[in-house]
Short mmCIF file of C-alpha atoms in Angstrom, two decimals:
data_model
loop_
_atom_site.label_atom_id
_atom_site.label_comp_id
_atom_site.label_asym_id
_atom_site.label_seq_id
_atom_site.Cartn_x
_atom_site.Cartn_y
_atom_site.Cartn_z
CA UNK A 1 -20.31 17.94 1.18
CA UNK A 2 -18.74 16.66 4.74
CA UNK A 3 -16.44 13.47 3.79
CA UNK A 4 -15.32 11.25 6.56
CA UNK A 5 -11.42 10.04 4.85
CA UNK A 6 -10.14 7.08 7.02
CA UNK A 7 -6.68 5.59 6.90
CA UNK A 8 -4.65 3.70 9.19
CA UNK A 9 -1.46 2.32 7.25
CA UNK A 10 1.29 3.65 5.42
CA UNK A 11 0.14 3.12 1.61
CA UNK A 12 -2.93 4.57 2.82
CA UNK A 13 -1.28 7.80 3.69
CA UNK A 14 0.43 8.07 0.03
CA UNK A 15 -2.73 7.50 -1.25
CA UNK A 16 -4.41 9.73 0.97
CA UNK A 17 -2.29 13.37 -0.10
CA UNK A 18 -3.63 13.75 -3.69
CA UNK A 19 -6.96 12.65 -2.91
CA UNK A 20 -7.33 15.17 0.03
CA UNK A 21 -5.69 17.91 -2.08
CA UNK A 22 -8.18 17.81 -4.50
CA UNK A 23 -11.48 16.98 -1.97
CA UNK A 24 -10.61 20.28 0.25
CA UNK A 25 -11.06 22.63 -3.12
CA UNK A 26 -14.70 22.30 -2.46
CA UNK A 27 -15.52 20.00 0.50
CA UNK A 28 -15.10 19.87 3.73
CA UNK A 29 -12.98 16.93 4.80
CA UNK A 30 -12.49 15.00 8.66
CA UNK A 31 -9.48 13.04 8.36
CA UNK A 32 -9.46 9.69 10.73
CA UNK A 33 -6.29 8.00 11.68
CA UNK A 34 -6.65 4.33 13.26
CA UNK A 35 -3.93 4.35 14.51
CA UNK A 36 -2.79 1.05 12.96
CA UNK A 37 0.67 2.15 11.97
CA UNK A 38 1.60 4.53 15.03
CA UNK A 39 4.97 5.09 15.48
CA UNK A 40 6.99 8.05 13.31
CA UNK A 41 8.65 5.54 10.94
CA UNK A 42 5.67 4.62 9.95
CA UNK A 43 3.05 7.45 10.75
CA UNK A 44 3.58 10.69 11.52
CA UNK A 45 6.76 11.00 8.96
CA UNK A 46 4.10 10.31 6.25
CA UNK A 47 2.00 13.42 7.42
CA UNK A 48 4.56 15.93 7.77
CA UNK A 49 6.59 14.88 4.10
CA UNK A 50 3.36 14.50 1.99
CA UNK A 51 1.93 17.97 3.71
CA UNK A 52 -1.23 15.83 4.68
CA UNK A 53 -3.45 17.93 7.22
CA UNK A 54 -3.15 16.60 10.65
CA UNK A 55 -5.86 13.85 11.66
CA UNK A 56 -8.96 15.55 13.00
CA UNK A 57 -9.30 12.19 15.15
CA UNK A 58 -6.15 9.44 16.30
CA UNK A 59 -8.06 6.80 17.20
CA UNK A 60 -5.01 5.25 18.78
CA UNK A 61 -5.75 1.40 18.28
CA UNK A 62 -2.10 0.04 17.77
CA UNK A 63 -1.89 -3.44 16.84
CA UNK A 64 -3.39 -6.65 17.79
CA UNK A 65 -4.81 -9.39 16.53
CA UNK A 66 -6.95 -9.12 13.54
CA UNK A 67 -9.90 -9.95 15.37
CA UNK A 68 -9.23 -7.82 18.36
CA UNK A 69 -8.39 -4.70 15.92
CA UNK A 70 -10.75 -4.35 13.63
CA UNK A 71 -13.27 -4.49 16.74
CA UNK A 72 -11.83 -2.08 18.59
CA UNK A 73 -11.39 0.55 14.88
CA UNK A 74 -15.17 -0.42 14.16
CA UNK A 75 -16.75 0.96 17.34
CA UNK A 76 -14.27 3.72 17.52
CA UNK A 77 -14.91 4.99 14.23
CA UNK A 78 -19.01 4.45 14.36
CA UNK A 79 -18.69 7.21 17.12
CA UNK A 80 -17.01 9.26 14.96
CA UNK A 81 -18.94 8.63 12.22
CA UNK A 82 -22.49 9.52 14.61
CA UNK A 83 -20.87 12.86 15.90
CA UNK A 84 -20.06 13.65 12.43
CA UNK A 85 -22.70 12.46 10.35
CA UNK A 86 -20.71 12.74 7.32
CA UNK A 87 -22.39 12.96 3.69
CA UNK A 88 -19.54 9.69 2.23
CA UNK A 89 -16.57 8.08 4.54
CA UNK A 90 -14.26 7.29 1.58
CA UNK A 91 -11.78 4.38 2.33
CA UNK A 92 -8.27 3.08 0.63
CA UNK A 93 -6.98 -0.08 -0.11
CA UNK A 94 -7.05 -3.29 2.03
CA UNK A 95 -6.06 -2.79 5.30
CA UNK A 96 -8.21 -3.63 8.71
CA UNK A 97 -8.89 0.39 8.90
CA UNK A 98 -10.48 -0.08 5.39
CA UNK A 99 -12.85 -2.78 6.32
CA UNK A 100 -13.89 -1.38 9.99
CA UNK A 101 -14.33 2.11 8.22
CA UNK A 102 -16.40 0.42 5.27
CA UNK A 103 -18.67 -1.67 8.08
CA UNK A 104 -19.18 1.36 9.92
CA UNK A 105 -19.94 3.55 7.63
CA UNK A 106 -22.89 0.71 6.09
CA UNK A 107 -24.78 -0.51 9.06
CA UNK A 108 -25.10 3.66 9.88
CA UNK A 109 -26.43 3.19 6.23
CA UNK A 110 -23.61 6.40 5.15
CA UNK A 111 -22.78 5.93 1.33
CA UNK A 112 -19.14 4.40 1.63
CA UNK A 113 -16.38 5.16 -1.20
CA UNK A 114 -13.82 2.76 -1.80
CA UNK A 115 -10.38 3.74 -3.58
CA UNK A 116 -8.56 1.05 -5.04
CA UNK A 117 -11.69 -1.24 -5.32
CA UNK A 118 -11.83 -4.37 -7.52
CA UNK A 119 -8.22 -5.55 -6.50
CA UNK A 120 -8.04 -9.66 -6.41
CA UNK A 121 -5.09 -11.93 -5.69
CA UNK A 122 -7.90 -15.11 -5.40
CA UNK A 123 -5.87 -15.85 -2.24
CA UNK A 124 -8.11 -16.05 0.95
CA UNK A 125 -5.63 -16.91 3.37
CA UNK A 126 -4.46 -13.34 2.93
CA UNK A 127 -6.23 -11.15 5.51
CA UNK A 128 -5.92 -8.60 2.56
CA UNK A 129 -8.01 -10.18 0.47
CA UNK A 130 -10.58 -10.49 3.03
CA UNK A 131 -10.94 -6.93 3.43
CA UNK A 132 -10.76 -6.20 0.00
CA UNK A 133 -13.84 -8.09 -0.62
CA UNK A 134 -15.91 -7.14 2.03
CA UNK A 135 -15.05 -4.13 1.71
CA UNK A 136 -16.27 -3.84 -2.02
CA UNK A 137 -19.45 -5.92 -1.44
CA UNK A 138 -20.38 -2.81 1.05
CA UNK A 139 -19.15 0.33 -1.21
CA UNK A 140 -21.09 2.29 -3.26
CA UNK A 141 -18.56 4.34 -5.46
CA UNK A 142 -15.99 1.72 -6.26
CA UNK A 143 -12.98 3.81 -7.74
CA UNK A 144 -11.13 1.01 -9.73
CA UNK A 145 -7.47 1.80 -11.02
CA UNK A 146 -7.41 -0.78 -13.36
CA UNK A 147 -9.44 -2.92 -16.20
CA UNK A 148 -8.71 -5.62 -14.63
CA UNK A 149 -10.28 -4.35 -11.36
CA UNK A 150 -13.26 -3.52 -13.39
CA UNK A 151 -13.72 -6.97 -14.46
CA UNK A 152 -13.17 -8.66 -11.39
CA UNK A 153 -16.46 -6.70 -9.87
CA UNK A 154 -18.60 -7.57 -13.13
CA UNK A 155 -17.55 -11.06 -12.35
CA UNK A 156 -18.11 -11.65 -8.58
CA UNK A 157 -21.05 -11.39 -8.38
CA UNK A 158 -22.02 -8.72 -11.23
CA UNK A 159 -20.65 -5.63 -9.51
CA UNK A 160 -21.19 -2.91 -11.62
CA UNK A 161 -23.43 -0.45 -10.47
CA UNK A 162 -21.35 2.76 -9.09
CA UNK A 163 -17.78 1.28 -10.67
CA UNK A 164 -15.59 3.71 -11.91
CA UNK A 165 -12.36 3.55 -13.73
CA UNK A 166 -10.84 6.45 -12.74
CA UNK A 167 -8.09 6.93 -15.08
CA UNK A 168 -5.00 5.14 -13.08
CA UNK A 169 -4.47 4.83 -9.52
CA UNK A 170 -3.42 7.88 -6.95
CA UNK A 171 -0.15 6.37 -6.20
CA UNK A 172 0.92 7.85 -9.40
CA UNK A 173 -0.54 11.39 -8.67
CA UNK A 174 1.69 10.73 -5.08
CA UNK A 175 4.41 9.83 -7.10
CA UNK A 176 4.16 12.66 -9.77
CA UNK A 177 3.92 14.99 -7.03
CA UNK A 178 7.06 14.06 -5.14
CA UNK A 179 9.37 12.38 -7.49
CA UNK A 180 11.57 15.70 -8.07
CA UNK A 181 11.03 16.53 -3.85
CA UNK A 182 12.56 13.30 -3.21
CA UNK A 183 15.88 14.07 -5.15
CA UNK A 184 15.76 17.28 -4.01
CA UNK A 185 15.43 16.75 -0.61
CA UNK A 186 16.75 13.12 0.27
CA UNK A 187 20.19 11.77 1.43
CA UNK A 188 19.56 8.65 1.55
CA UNK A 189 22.10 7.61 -0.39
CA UNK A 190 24.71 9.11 1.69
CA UNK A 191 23.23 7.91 4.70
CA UNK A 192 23.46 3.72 3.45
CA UNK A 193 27.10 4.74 2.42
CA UNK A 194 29.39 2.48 0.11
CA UNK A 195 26.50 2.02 -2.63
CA UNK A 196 26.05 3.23 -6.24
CA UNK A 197 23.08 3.68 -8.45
CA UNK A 198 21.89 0.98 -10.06
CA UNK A 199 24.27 -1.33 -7.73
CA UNK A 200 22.15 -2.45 -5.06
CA UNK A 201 18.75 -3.92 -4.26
CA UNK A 202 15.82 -2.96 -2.15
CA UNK A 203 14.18 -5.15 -0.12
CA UNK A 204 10.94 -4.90 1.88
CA UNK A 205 9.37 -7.84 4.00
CA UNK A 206 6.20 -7.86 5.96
CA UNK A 207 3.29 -10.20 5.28
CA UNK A 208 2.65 -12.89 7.42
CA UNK A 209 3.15 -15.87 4.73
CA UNK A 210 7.13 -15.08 5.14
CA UNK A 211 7.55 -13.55 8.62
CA UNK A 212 5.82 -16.26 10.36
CA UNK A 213 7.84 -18.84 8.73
CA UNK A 214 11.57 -18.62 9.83
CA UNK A 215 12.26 -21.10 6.78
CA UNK A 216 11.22 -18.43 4.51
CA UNK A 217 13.07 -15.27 6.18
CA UNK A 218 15.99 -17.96 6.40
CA UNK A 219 15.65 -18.39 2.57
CA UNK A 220 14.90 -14.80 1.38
CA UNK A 221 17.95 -13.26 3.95
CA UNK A 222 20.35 -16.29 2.41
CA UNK A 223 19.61 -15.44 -1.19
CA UNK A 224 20.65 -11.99 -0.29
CA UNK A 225 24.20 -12.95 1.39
CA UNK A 226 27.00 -13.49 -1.28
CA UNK A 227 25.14 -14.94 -4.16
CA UNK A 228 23.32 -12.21 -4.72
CA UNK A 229 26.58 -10.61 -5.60
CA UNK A 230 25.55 -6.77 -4.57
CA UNK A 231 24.42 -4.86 -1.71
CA UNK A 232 21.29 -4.98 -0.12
CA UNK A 233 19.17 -2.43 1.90
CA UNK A 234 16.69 -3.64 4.32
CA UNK A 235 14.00 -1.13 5.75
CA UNK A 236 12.51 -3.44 8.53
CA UNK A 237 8.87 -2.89 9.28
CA UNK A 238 8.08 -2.70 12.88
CA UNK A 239 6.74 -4.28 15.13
CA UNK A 240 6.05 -7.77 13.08
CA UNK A 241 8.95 -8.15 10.85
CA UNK A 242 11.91 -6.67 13.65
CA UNK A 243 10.88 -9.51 16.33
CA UNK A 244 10.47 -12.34 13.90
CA UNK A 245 14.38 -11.64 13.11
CA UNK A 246 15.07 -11.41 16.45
CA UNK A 247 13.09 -14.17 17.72
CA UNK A 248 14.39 -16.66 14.94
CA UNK A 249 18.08 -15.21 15.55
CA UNK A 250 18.22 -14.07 11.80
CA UNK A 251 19.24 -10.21 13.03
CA UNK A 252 22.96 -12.02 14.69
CA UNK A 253 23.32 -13.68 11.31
CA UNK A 254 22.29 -11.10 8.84
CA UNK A 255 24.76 -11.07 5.77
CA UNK A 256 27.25 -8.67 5.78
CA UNK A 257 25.96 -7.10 2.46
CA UNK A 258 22.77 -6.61 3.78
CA UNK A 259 22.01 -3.20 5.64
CA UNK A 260 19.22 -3.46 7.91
CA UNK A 261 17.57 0.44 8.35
CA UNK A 262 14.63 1.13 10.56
CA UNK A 263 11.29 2.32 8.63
CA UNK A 264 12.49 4.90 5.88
CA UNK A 265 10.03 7.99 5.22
CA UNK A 266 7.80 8.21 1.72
CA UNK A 267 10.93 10.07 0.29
CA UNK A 268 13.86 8.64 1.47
CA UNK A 269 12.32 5.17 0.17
CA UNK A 270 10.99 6.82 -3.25
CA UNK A 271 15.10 7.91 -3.65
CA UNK A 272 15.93 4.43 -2.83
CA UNK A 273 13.93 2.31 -4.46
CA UNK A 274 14.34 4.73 -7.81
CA UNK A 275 17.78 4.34 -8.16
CA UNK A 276 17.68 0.55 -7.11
CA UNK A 277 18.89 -1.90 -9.65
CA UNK A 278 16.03 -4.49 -8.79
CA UNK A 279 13.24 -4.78 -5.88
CA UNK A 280 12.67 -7.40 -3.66
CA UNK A 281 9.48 -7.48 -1.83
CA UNK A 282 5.81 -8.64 -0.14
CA UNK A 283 4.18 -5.74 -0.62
CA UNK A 284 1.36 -4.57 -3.11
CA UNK A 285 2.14 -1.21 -3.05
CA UNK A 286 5.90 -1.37 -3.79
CA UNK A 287 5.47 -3.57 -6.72
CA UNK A 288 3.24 -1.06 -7.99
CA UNK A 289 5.74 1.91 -7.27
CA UNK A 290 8.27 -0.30 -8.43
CA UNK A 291 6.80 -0.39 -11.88
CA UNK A 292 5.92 3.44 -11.56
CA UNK A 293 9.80 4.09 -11.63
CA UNK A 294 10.44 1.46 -14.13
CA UNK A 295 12.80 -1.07 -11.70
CA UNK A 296 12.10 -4.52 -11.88
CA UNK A 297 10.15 -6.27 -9.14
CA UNK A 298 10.84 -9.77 -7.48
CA UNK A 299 7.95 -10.46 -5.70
CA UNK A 300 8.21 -12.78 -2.73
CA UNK A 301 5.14 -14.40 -2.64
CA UNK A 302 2.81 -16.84 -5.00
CA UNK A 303 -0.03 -14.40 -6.51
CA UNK A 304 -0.17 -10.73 -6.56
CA UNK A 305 -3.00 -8.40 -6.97
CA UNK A 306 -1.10 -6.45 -9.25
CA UNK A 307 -1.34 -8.99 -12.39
CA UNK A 308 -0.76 -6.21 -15.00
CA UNK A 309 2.97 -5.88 -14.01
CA UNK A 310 3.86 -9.62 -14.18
CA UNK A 311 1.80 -9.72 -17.56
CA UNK A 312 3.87 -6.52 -18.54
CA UNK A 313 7.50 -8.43 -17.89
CA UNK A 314 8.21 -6.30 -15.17
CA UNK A 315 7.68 -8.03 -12.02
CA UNK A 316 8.26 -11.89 -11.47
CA UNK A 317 6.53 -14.04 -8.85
CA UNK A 318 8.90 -16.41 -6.89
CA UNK A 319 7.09 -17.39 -3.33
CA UNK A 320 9.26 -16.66 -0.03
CA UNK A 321 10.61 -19.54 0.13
CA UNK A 322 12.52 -21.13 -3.00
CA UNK A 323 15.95 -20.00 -2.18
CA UNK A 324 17.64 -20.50 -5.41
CA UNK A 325 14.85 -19.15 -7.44
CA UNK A 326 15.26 -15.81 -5.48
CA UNK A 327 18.94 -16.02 -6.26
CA UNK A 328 18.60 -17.01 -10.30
CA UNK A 329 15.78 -13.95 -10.20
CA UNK A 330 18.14 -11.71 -8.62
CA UNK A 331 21.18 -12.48 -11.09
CA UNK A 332 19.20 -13.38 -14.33
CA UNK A 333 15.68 -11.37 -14.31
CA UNK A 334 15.39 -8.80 -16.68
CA UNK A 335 12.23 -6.67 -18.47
CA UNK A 336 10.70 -8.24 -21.21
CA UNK A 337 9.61 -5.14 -22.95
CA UNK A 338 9.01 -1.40 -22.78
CA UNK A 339 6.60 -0.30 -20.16
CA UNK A 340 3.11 0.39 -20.67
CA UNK A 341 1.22 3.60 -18.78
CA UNK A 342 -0.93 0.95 -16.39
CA UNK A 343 -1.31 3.33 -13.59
CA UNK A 344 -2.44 6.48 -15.56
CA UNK A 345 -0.92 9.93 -16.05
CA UNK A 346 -1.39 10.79 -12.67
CA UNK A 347 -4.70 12.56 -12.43
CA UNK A 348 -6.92 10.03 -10.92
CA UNK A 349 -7.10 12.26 -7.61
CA UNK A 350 -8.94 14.45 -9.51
CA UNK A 351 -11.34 11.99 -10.96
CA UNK A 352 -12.26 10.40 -7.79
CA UNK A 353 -13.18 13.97 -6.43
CA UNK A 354 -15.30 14.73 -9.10
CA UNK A 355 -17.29 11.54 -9.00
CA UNK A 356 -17.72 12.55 -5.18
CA UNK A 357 -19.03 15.54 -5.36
CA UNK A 358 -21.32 14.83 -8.06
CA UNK A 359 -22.09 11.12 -6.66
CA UNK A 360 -21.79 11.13 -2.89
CA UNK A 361 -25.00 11.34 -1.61
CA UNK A 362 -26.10 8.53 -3.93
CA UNK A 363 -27.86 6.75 -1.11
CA UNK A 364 -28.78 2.87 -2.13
CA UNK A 365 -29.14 0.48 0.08
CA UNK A 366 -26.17 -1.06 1.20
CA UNK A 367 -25.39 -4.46 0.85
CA UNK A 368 -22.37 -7.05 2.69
#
């Protein structure tokens, strides 16, 4: 079988290694880059750490507006897709790559795979969750890491045909993979300087709801200054989360405790955020690695499409802006219980490949 893999975006490219270990055993594979995360922080470190082949196509987009983007990765990758004329473009997550790959792929009627399907925060003003449902609604293997994912096709609109539950979710094959590389190989810790494990947080912000709102970067960056009562490293993602501090003067003011790093590599952050004493951040995917390395997550925003680690006691929900929640979280939130294997054992890579080779060229209509 020919599979057309697109990514675009940094979880994407975690997600991508195991998968594309196990495809290229017996498939042939084209790897598409968007181009949505571009620069090395972000990109090209991701390739050369996880041993990822290098992208048959770099489509080169950049950023823009969502609009504008997603346009200019849907006719881009249709003229991939027609010189290829793959048997299944497989797609991850919830990104604007995932969507334009998933729309492509349908309306040149190619069997689409989606990895990470069924995910729901029931939060529309999150461009996320936009592509996330589209993006199932056009899929025809819908690899679900989760029960709960599983449920939330049957019940939107009885989505069941081609739904797998593949076992856990490929993050934790990423994470199995490189957990001992990362000590091995990473300074980190010597590079922030002046912290200990288990001393210090980890914080990570980057969705809209809190960069676009100085009062809640001006909350989240004060709840880190001296109440926290620790250290604080801050890998700033680029371009959208650097010039918000710039523009609303928050980089002059930055706490002292508070060490602002550019973009940190797969295993310089997997060091970090293991030895970590909590996690603060807006990201999916680092409350879910979070919870693979059993540190506790405060999660600044209102809902999360992760519901199985707030249900599990590990990972508390306190908005972006609610300064002194942030604060009491920081100082006073603690597991309520043992940890539960939610993400698998690890193997799901393997799962998804099988279903692809023996499912692929499944070819019902689509459907948006």
């Amino acid at each position: 079988m020919k599979v057309v893999s697109i990514v675009g975006a940094r979880p994407q490219f975690i997600k991508c290694a195991p998968v594309s270990r196990e495809l290229r055993k017996e498939n042939e594979e084209i790897l598409v880059h968007t181009g949505q995360h571009y620069d090395h922080g972000m990109s090209e470190v991701f390739f050369e750490e996880l041993a990822i082949p290098k992208p048959d196509y770099n489509l080169g987009i950049g950023s823009g507006t969502h609009g504008r983007q997603t346009g200019a990765m849907l006719g881009a990758i249709e003229a991939v897709l027609e010189r290829e004329k793959p048997d299944v473009v497989l797609v991850y997550g919830d990104t604007n790559s995932t969507f334009a790959g998933a729309l492509a792929a349908v309306k040149l009627h190619i069997p689409v795979a989606h990895v990470e399907a069924g995910l729901r925060s029931f939060d529309r003003r999150m461009p996320e969750e936009v592509n996330r449902v589209l993006t199932d609604h056009a899929s025809d293997l819908l690899f679900c890491p989760t029960e709960t994912a599983v449920r939330n096709l049957a019940a939107e609109g009885g989505i069941t045909e081609g739904v797998f539950l593949v076992g856990g979710d490929v993050m934790m094959d990423a994470m199995n993979h490189n957990r001992a590389v990362a000590e091995e190989r990473s300074r980190i810790l010597d590079e922030v300087g002046g912290v200990s494990p288990g001393e210090y947080l980890v914080v990570t912000v980057h969705r809209p709801s809190n960069t676009d709102s100085p009062e809640n970067m001006a909350a989240v960056l004060g709840a880190l200054g001296g109440e926290a009562g620790m250290s604080a490293v801050f890998p700033v993602h680029p371009p959208r989360t650097r010039k918000c501090l710039s523009k609303y003067g928050l980089l002059a003011t930055m706490p002292e405790n508070v060490r602002v790093f550019e973009p940190l590599g797969y295993l310089d952050m997997l060091r970090l955020m293991a030895h970590a004493k909590k996690i603060l951040t807006d990201s999916g995917g680092i409350q879910k690695e979070a919870y693979m390395l059993g540190v506790p997550c405060i999660t600044l925003r209102e809902n999360t499409e992760w519901v199985e680690t707030v249900e599990a006691g590990w990972n508390v929900l306190v908005g972006g802006a609610e300064r002194e929640r942030i604060v009491s979280m920081i100082r006073e939130f603690a597991p309520a219980g043992d940890q539960f294997p939610l993400f698998g054992n690890g193997q799901a890579a393997a799962g998804i490949a099988k279903i692809i080779r023996s499912r692929g060229t499944t070819n019902r209509p689509p459907g948006v």
